[in-house]
Short mmCIF file of C-alpha atoms in Angstrom, two decimals:
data_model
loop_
_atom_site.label_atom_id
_atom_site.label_comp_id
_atom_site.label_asym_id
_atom_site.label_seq_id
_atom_site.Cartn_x
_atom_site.Cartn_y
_atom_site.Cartn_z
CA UNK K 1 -80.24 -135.24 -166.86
CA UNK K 2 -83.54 -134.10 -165.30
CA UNK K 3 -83.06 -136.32 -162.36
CA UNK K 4 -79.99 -134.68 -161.49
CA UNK K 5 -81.52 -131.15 -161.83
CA UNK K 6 -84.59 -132.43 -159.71
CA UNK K 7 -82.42 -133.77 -157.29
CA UNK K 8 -80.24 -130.12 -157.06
CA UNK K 9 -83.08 -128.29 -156.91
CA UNK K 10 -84.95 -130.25 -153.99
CA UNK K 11 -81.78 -130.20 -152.34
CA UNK K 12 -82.28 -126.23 -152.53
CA UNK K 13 -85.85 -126.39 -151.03
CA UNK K 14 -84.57 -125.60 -147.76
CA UNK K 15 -83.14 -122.25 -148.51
CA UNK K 16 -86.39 -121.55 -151.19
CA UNK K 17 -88.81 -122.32 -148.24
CA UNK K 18 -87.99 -119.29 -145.88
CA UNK K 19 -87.79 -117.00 -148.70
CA UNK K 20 -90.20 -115.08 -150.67
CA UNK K 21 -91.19 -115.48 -153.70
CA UNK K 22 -94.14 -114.20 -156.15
CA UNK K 23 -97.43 -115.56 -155.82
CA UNK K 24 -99.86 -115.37 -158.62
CA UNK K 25 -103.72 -116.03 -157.96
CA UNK K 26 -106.02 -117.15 -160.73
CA UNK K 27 -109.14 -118.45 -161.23
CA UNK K 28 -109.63 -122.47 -162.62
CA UNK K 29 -109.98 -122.88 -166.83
CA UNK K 30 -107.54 -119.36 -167.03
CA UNK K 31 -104.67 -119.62 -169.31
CA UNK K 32 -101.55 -117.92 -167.39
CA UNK K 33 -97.92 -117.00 -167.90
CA UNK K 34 -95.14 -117.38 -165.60
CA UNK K 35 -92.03 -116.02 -166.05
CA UNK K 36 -88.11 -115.42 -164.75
CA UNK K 37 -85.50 -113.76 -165.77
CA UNK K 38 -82.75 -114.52 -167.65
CA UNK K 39 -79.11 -114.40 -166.34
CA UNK K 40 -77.40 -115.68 -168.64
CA UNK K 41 -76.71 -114.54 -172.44
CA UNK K 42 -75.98 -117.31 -173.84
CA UNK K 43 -77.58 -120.54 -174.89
CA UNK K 44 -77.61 -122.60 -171.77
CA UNK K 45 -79.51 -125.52 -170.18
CA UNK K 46 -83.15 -124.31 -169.03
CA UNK K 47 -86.40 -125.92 -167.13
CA UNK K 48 -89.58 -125.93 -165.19
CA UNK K 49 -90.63 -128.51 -162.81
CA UNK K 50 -93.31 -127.99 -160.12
CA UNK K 51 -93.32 -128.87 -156.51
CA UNK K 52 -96.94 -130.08 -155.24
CA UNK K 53 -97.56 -129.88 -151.78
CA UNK K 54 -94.40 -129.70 -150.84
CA UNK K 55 -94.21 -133.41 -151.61
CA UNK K 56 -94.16 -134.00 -155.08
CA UNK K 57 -91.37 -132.76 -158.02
CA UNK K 58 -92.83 -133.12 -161.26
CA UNK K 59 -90.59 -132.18 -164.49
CA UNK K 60 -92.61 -130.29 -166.85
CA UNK K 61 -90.27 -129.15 -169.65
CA UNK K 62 -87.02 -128.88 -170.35
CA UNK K 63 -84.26 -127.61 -173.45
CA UNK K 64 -80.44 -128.56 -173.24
CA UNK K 65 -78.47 -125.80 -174.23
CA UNK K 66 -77.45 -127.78 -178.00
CA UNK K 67 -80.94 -128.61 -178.46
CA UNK K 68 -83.60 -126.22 -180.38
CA UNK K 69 -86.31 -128.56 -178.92
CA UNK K 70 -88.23 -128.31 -175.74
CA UNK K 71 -88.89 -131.89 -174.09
CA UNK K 72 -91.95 -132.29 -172.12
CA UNK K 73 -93.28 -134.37 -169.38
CA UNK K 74 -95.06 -137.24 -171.25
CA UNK K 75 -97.32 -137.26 -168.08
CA UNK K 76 -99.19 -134.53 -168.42
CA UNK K 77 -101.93 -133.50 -171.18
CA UNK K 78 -100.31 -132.88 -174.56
CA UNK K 79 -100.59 -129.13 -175.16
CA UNK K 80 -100.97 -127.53 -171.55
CA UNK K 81 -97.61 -126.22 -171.42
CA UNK K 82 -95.16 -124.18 -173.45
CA UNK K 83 -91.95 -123.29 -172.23
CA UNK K 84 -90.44 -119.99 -174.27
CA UNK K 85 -87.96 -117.77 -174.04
CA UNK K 86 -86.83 -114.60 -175.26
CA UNK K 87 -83.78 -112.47 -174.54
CA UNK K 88 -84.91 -111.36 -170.63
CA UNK K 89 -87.17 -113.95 -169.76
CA UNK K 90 -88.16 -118.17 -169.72
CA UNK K 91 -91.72 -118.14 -169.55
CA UNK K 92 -94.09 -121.36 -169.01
CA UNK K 93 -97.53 -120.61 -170.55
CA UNK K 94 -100.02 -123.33 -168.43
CA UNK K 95 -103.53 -123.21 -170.57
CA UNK K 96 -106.73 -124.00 -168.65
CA UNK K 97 -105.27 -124.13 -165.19
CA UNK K 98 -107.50 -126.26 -162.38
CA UNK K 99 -107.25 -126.49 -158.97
CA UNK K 100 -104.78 -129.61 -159.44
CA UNK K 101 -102.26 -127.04 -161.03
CA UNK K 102 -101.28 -125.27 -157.84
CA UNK K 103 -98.21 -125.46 -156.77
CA UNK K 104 -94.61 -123.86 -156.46
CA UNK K 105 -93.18 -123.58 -159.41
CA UNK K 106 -89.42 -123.71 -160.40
CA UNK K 107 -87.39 -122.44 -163.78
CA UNK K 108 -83.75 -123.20 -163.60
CA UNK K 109 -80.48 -122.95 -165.57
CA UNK K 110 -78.12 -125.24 -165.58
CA UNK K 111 -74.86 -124.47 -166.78
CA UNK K 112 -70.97 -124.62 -166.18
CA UNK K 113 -71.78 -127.11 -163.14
CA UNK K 114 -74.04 -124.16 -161.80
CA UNK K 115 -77.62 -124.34 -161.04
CA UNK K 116 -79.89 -121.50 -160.84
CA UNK K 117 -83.34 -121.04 -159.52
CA UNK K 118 -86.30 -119.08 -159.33
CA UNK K 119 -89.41 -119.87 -157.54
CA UNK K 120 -92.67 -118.20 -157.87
CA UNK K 121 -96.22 -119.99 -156.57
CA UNK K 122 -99.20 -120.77 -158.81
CA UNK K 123 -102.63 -120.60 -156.48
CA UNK K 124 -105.35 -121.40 -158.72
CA UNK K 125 -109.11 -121.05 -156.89
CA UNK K 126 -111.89 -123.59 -158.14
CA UNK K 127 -115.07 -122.50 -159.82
CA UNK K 128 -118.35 -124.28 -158.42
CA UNK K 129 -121.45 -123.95 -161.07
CA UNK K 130 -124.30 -124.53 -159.07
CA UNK K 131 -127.69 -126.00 -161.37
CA UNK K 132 -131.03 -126.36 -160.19
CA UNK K 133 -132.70 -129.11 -161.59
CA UNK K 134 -136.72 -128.03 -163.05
CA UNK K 135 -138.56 -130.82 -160.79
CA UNK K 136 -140.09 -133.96 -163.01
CA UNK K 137 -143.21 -133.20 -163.84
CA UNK K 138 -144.59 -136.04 -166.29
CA UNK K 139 -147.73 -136.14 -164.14
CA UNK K 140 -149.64 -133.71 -161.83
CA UNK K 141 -151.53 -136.16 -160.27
CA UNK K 142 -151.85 -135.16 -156.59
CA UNK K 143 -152.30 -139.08 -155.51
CA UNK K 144 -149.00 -139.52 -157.59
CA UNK K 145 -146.74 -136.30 -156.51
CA UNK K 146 -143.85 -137.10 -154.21
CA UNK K 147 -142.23 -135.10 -151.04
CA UNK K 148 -139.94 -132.43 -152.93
CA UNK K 149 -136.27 -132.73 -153.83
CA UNK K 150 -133.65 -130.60 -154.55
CA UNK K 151 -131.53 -131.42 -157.02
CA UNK K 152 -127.84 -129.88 -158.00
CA UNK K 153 -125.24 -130.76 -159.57
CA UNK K 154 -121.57 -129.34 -158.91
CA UNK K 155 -119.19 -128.86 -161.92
CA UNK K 156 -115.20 -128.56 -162.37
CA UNK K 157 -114.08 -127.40 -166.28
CA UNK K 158 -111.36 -130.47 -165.66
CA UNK K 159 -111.99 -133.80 -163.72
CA UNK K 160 -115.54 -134.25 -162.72
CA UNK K 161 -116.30 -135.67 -158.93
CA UNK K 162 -117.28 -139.52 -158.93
CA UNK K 163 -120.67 -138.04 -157.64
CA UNK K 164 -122.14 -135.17 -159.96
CA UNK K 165 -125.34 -135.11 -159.01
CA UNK K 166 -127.24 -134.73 -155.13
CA UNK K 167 -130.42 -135.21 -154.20
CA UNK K 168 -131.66 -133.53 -150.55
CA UNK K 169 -135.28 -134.56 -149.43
CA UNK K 170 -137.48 -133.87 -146.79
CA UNK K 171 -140.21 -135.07 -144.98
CA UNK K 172 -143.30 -133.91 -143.28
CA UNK K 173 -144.82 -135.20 -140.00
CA UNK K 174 -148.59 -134.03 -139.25
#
């Protein structure tokens, strides 16, 4: 069934990508809210999927119209989204967004052969936490002191870099 929607709903990209749509900003390891409203007043078929670089469609959640349960993606982290509703709105709740979670995102409804969409865009700006390392000092020794180093280490809340830690030295010609 999601395949189907994915495949409606990329086929609608064309006609998304010269509109407007809302753009929320937020900062990385913010929980946010996305929302659209409801057009229909009855119990139909709703989702959310996402749309990464205008590349990649990823189903996040979806709840057939007979269901009371809300399938999600097994692919991403248990817990990060919740899909609601109430009798206006489908909201997604996203918890802890990173960088990686920027993207366009869709919420559809699906029903009577009909799909509708809305499309809003999630731009989520990294944090960098800059440390300054104290220099080693275990001995004093002049004859034993070496040229001096800056050390820092950059830090995401989510998926640390391969490489945490630099170290920048210099050195002095007489």
């Amino acid at each position: 069934m999601m395949n189907v929607i994915q495949a409606l709903a990329l086929s609608c990209w064309i006609a998304v990508s010269g509109s407007e749509f809302q753009t929320s900003e937020v900062q990385a390891g913010e929980n946010v809210t996305l929302q659209c409203h409801r057009i229909y007043t009855y119990d139909v078929t709703t989702f959310w999927f996402r749309l990464v670089n205008g590349t990649t469609a990823n189903s996040i959640a979806f709840k057939q119209a007979s269901s009371s349960n809300v399938n999600y993606n097994a692919a991403f982290q248990p817990g990060k989204f919740e899909m609601t509703k109430n009798i206006s709105a489908l909201f997604l709740k996203i918890k802890q967004v990173d960088v990686s979670d920027s993207a366009l995102y869709f919420c559809g409804y699906f029903s009577e052969g009909r799909l509708n969409l809305s499309v809003m865009q999630l731009k989520v700006g990294g944090k960098i936490i800059v440390k300054s390392l104290p220099p080693h000092s275990s001995s004093l020794d002049p004859a034993t002191l070496k040229d001096p180093a800056l050390q820092s280490a950059v830090q995401r809340r989510r998926r640390p870099a391969a490489e945490t830690h630099v170290i920048y030295t210099t050195n002095r010609k007489n």
